[in-house]
Coordinates of C-alpha atoms in Angstrom, one line a residue:
Chain A
X6 CA 82.2 130.5 97.0
X7 CA 82.1 127.3 98.0
X8 CA 84.7 125.3 99.8
X9 CA 85.8 123.6 97.0
X10 CA 87.3 125.5 95.0
X11 CA 89.8 126.2 96.7
X12 CA 90.3 121.8 95.8
X13 CA 88.7 121.7 92.3
X14 CA 92.0 121.0 90.4
X15 CA 92.9 117.5 92.2
X16 CA 91.0 115.3 90.8
X17 CA 91.5 112.4 93.2
X18 CA 92.9 113.2 97.0
X19 CA 88.6 115.6 98.2
X20 CA 89.5 117.2 101.5
X21 CA 87.2 115.2 103.4
X22 CA 87.3 111.6 104.0
X23 CA 84.0 109.8 103.2
X24 CA 82.4 107.7 106.4
X25 CA 83.6 104.4 105.2
X26 CA 87.0 104.9 105.8
X27 CA 86.7 106.4 109.0
X28 CA 84.5 102.7 109.0
X29 CA 87.3 101.0 108.0
X30 CA 89.7 102.5 111.1
X31 CA 87.6 101.1 113.4
X32 CA 89.0 97.5 111.7
X33 CA 85.2 95.6 111.7
X34 CA 87.1 91.7 111.8
X35 CA 89.3 92.5 114.5
X36 CA 86.3 94.0 116.3
X37 CA 84.1 91.3 115.7
X38 CA 85.8 89.0 117.4
X39 CA 86.1 91.7 120.3
X40 CA 82.7 92.2 120.2
X41 CA 82.1 89.1 120.4
X42 CA 84.7 87.0 123.0
X43 CA 83.6 89.8 125.6
X44 CA 79.7 89.4 125.0
X45 CA 81.2 85.1 126.3
X46 CA 82.5 87.1 129.0
X47 CA 79.9 88.7 130.4
X48 CA 77.2 86.0 130.0
X49 CA 79.7 83.2 131.6
X50 CA 80.3 85.7 134.1
X51 CA 78.1 85.1 137.6
X52 CA 75.7 87.9 138.2
X53 CA 72.8 89.6 136.1
X54 CA 72.8 92.6 133.7
X55 CA 70.8 94.8 132.9
X56 CA 69.9 94.1 128.8
X57 CA 70.8 97.1 127.8
X58 CA 72.8 98.2 129.8
X59 CA 74.7 95.0 128.6
X60 CA 74.6 95.7 125.2
X61 CA 76.2 99.7 125.7
X62 CA 79.0 97.9 127.7
X63 CA 79.6 95.8 124.8
X64 CA 78.6 98.7 122.4
X65 CA 81.5 100.4 124.2
X66 CA 83.7 98.0 123.9
X67 CA 83.2 97.5 120.9
X68 CA 84.2 101.4 119.8
X69 CA 87.3 101.1 122.6
X70 CA 88.6 98.1 120.4
X71 CA 88.2 100.4 117.0
X72 CA 89.9 103.3 119.3
X73 CA 93.4 101.0 119.4
X74 CA 92.0 100.1 115.7
X75 CA 91.9 103.8 114.5
X76 CA 95.1 105.5 116.1
X77 CA 97.2 102.1 115.2
X78 CA 96.1 103.2 111.8
X79 CA 97.6 106.6 112.1
X80 CA 101.2 104.9 113.9
X81 CA 101.7 102.8 111.2
X82 CA 100.9 104.2 108.4
X83 CA 104.1 104.5 106.8
X84 CA 104.8 100.2 107.4
X85 CA 101.6 100.1 106.6
X86 CA 102.4 101.2 103.2
X87 CA 104.8 99.3 102.5
X88 CA 102.9 95.1 103.0
X89 CA 100.3 94.1 100.5
X90 CA 97.8 93.4 103.1
X91 CA 97.6 96.7 104.6
X92 CA 98.8 98.8 101.5
X93 CA 94.8 100.0 101.3
X94 CA 94.0 101.2 104.6
X95 CA 92.2 104.4 104.6
X96 CA 95.0 106.5 105.5
X97 CA 98.6 104.6 103.1
X98 CA 95.8 105.2 100.6
X99 CA 95.5 108.9 100.8
X100 CA 91.8 108.6 101.1
X101 CA 92.6 110.2 104.9
X102 CA 95.1 112.6 106.3
X103 CA 96.7 111.4 109.5
X104 CA 95.9 113.5 111.8
X105 CA 91.9 112.2 110.8
X106 CA 92.8 108.4 112.3
X107 CA 94.5 110.4 115.1
X108 CA 91.6 112.3 117.0
X109 CA 88.6 109.9 115.8
X110 CA 90.5 107.2 117.2
X111 CA 91.2 110.1 120.8
X112 CA 88.1 110.8 121.0
X113 CA 86.3 107.3 120.8
X114 CA 88.7 106.4 122.9
X115 CA 87.5 109.1 125.4
X116 CA 83.5 108.7 125.2
X117 CA 84.2 104.4 125.3
X118 CA 86.1 104.7 128.4
X119 CA 83.6 107.2 130.3
X120 CA 80.6 105.7 129.1
X121 CA 81.9 102.0 130.2
X122 CA 82.4 103.5 133.0
X123 CA 79.0 105.2 134.0
X124 CA 76.9 102.6 132.6
X125 CA 78.4 100.0 134.5
X126 CA 81.7 100.3 136.7
X127 CA 84.8 102.1 137.6
X128 CA 86.6 98.6 137.2
X129 CA 85.4 98.1 133.5
X130 CA 86.3 100.9 132.7
X131 CA 89.5 100.9 134.0
X132 CA 90.5 98.1 132.2
X133 CA 89.6 99.4 128.7
X134 CA 90.7 102.2 128.9
X135 CA 94.4 100.3 129.9
X136 CA 93.1 97.8 126.3
X137 CA 93.3 101.0 124.6
X138 CA 96.9 102.0 126.4
X139 CA 98.5 99.6 125.7
X140 CA 97.3 98.6 122.4
X141 CA 98.5 101.5 120.9
X142 CA 100.9 102.8 122.5
X143 CA 102.4 99.3 124.2
X144 CA 102.2 97.3 121.4
X145 CA 101.8 99.7 118.4
X146 CA 104.8 102.2 118.7
X147 CA 107.2 99.9 121.0
X148 CA 107.4 96.5 120.9
X149 CA 105.7 96.3 117.2
X150 CA 108.7 97.4 115.7
X151 CA 111.2 96.3 118.3
X152 CA 110.7 93.2 119.4
X153 CA 110.6 89.9 117.3
X154 CA 108.0 89.6 121.1
X155 CA 105.9 92.2 119.4
X156 CA 102.4 89.3 119.4
X157 CA 102.9 87.7 122.9
X158 CA 103.0 90.5 124.7
X159 CA 100.8 92.6 122.4
X160 CA 98.6 89.6 121.9
X161 CA 97.8 90.6 125.9
X162 CA 95.5 93.9 124.3
X163 CA 93.1 91.3 122.2
X164 CA 93.2 89.6 125.3
X165 CA 91.1 91.5 127.5
X166 CA 87.6 91.6 126.4
X167 CA 86.5 88.5 127.7
X168 CA 88.0 90.0 131.3
X169 CA 86.3 93.9 130.8
X170 CA 83.3 91.9 130.6
X171 CA 83.2 89.7 133.0
X172 CA 84.6 93.1 135.1
X173 CA 81.3 94.6 133.7
X174 CA 79.2 92.6 135.6
X175 CA 80.6 91.2 138.8
X176 CA 82.9 94.2 139.9
X177 CA 85.4 92.5 140.2
X178 CA 88.3 90.1 138.3
X179 CA 88.2 86.9 138.8
X180 CA 91.0 83.3 138.2
X181 CA 88.3 82.7 136.3
X182 CA 87.9 85.7 134.4
X183 CA 91.9 85.4 134.1
X184 CA 91.9 81.6 132.9
X185 CA 89.7 83.9 130.3
X186 CA 92.1 86.4 129.4
X187 CA 94.7 83.4 129.4
X188 CA 93.3 81.5 125.8
X189 CA 92.9 84.4 124.4
X190 CA 96.9 85.1 125.4
X191 CA 98.0 81.5 124.3
X192 CA 95.8 81.8 121.2
X193 CA 97.3 84.9 119.8
X194 CA 101.5 83.7 118.5
X195 CA 100.8 80.5 116.9
X196 CA 97.5 82.5 115.6
X197 CA 99.8 85.2 114.3
X198 CA 103.0 83.2 113.2
X199 CA 101.3 81.1 111.6
X200 CA 100.3 84.4 109.0
X201 CA 104.3 85.1 109.8
X202 CA 104.8 82.3 108.0
X203 CA 103.6 82.6 104.8
X204 CA 104.0 86.1 104.6
X205 CA 106.7 86.6 105.6
X206 CA 108.2 88.4 102.5
X207 CA 105.4 91.5 103.5
X208 CA 107.2 91.8 107.2
X209 CA 110.4 91.9 105.7
X210 CA 109.4 95.1 103.4
X211 CA 108.0 96.6 106.3
X212 CA 110.5 96.2 108.5
X213 CA 108.3 94.4 111.8
X214 CA 111.1 91.6 113.0
X215 CA 108.9 89.6 113.2
X216 CA 109.5 85.5 114.5
X217 CA 109.9 84.5 111.3
X218 CA 112.6 87.0 110.0
X219 CA 114.5 87.5 112.6
X220 CA 114.9 84.1 114.3
X221 CA 114.5 81.8 111.5
X222 CA 111.2 79.1 110.5
X223 CA 112.1 76.9 112.3
X224 CA 112.3 78.6 115.8
X225 CA 108.4 80.3 114.2
X226 CA 107.2 76.2 114.1
X227 CA 108.7 75.3 117.9
X228 CA 107.0 78.5 118.7
X229 CA 103.7 77.1 117.9
X230 CA 104.0 74.5 118.5
X231 CA 104.9 74.9 122.5
X232 CA 102.3 77.4 122.4
X233 CA 99.5 75.2 121.0
X234 CA 100.4 72.2 123.8
X235 CA 99.9 75.8 126.6
X236 CA 96.5 76.8 125.1
X237 CA 95.5 73.2 124.6
X238 CA 95.6 72.3 128.3
X239 CA 95.2 76.1 129.4
X240 CA 91.9 75.6 128.1
X241 CA 90.6 72.8 130.6
X242 CA 91.0 76.1 133.2
X243 CA 87.4 76.4 133.6
X244 CA 86.5 73.2 133.5
X245 CA 89.0 72.8 136.5
X246 CA 87.7 76.4 138.2
X247 CA 84.1 74.4 137.2
X248 CA 82.4 77.0 135.6
X249 CA 81.9 74.8 133.7
X250 CA 81.6 71.2 132.8
X251 CA 82.1 68.5 130.3
X252 CA 79.5 70.0 128.2
X253 CA 82.9 72.7 126.8
X254 CA 85.4 69.8 128.1
X255 CA 84.7 67.8 125.4
X256 CA 84.9 70.0 121.9
X257 CA 87.5 72.1 124.1
X258 CA 89.8 68.6 124.0
X259 CA 88.1 67.7 120.6
X260 CA 89.7 70.8 118.7
X261 CA 92.9 72.0 121.0
X262 CA 93.9 68.5 119.8
X263 CA 93.0 69.3 116.0
X264 CA 95.0 72.9 116.3
X265 CA 97.7 70.8 118.2
X266 CA 98.5 68.3 115.5
X267 CA 98.3 71.1 112.8
X268 CA 100.9 73.0 115.0
X269 CA 103.1 70.0 114.6
X270 CA 102.6 69.7 110.9
X271 CA 104.0 73.3 110.1
X272 CA 107.0 72.6 112.2
X273 CA 107.7 68.8 109.7
X274 CA 107.3 70.0 106.8
X275 CA 109.7 73.8 105.0
X276 CA 109.7 75.3 101.8
X277 CA 105.6 75.9 100.0
X278 CA 104.2 73.3 101.6
X279 CA 104.6 74.6 105.3
X280 CA 103.4 77.6 103.9
X281 CA 100.5 75.8 102.5
X282 CA 100.0 74.2 106.4
X283 CA 100.6 77.5 108.5
X284 CA 98.0 79.2 106.1
X285 CA 95.1 75.7 107.3
X286 CA 96.5 76.6 111.0
X287 CA 96.1 80.4 110.6
X288 CA 92.3 79.8 109.4
X289 CA 91.7 77.3 112.0
X290 CA 93.0 79.0 114.9
X291 CA 90.5 81.6 113.7
X292 CA 87.4 79.1 114.4
X293 CA 89.3 78.0 116.7
X294 CA 89.2 80.7 119.5
X295 CA 84.7 80.8 118.0
X296 CA 83.7 77.5 118.4
X297 CA 86.3 77.2 122.3
X298 CA 83.9 79.9 123.5
X299 CA 80.6 79.2 122.0
X300 CA 81.1 76.2 123.6
X301 CA 82.0 77.5 127.2
X302 CA 79.0 79.6 126.5
X303 CA 76.8 77.2 126.3
X304 CA 78.0 75.0 128.4
X305 CA 77.1 77.5 131.0
X306 CA 73.5 78.4 129.4
X307 CA 72.4 75.2 129.7
X308 CA 73.2 75.3 133.8
X309 CA 72.6 79.0 134.3
X310 CA 69.2 78.7 132.7
X311 CA 68.1 75.4 131.9
X312 CA 69.6 73.7 135.2
X313 CA 70.9 71.0 133.4
X314 CA 74.0 69.1 133.9
Chain B
X29 CA 71.6 117.2 75.6
X30 CA 73.6 115.3 77.8
X31 CA 76.3 118.0 79.0
X32 CA 79.2 116.8 81.3
X33 CA 79.8 119.3 83.8
X34 CA 83.2 120.4 84.0
X35 CA 85.5 118.7 86.4
X36 CA 85.6 121.5 89.3
X37 CA 81.8 121.0 89.4
X38 CA 81.4 117.4 90.2
X39 CA 84.2 117.6 92.4
X40 CA 82.6 119.9 94.3
X41 CA 79.1 117.5 93.9
X42 CA 81.1 115.5 95.5
X43 CA 82.5 117.3 98.3
X44 CA 78.7 117.7 98.8
X45 CA 78.4 114.3 98.6
X46 CA 80.2 113.0 101.1
X47 CA 80.1 116.2 103.3
X48 CA 76.4 115.7 104.2
X49 CA 76.9 111.9 104.4
X50 CA 79.7 112.6 106.7
X51 CA 76.9 114.7 108.9
X52 CA 73.9 112.6 109.2
X53 CA 76.3 110.3 110.3
X54 CA 77.7 112.1 112.7
X55 CA 73.9 113.2 114.2
X56 CA 73.4 109.6 113.8
X57 CA 76.6 108.5 116.5
X58 CA 74.8 112.1 118.2
X59 CA 71.5 110.4 118.9
X60 CA 73.1 107.5 120.0
X61 CA 74.9 108.9 122.6
X62 CA 71.6 110.8 123.8
X63 CA 69.8 108.3 123.8
X64 CA 72.5 105.2 125.6
X65 CA 72.7 108.4 128.7
X66 CA 68.8 108.4 128.5
X67 CA 68.8 104.3 129.2
X68 CA 71.9 105.2 131.5
X69 CA 70.0 107.4 133.8
X70 CA 66.7 105.9 133.5
X71 CA 67.3 102.1 134.3
X72 CA 70.6 103.9 136.9
X73 CA 67.5 104.8 139.3
X74 CA 65.1 102.7 138.9
X75 CA 61.5 103.9 139.9
X76 CA 63.9 107.0 142.1
X77 CA 63.9 108.2 139.0
X78 CA 60.8 110.1 139.9
X79 CA 61.1 111.1 143.5
X80 CA 62.1 114.5 143.9
X81 CA 62.9 115.7 146.4
X82 CA 63.6 119.0 147.4

């Protein structure tokens, strides 16, 4: 008589996922960072964009990022099931099937790219399509499980949003867009390796070759320090190209020095204390990127809209 | 008398509730898509939208 009859003997697994489960597939927390960096890329780019078109572009970038998240959860359901951090994601928890996530992800990916292309230009749309492909196929399916350099290369996917935002406004990719890309690209390894240092056991259980498991903690700490210093230096790129002035340069210097000091502190510690410091670095790195981009936006905003500096 | 519904019925209620919420979510997504395409059309064409040379 009803659709539910066939499934009435299972009290837990109803055949329909909840709306909330589908939203969880989009990785809302990753999405918020993508929206933010894409938004900044769009606003600091020379030229103007109609506010409504700008909003649609950001929405498309966000949905595209969400689509890659869904595809990632579809493919990674087996390893998500063994890590405490990801155990409760919709598929390992049994609230959605793998196919649900796959179809959802592919549909959203297609719509986000087409809408971005129609609203802005096909360079931006192409970059978005490449980002989704890079994250879902190159990173998730290939690199993540095969090389300890997984997040270094995979981090490129997370570095594209400001470039897409930039391309949406200008229709081109300039040196400034590349610098914004490089900042996030260099930020990703120390960010995730700090996490991997204090969640080492988790990745080990899942068989993911994160750097601390493969090359050891000392190598990871050294790498974190190297990337932190490179990041601090690269963060000055926009000053050199003349995109921004001292209003960005001062916070960039302070933030970068703190980042490097925290990285060095992780390097010269061991055991429990090292894990505690790694956690501090991980938390700090999130605020670092946020404040750096706010400073970028504020500096460009002051020049662009108020003519100061 | 507040009697508990049998498990099968409760499951069916839950199923219908989820299907309803899902339908509403899909409807909202479609309406947003329509609004987006409308906005893109109007903004891209601008005043030209009224020019209809045949």
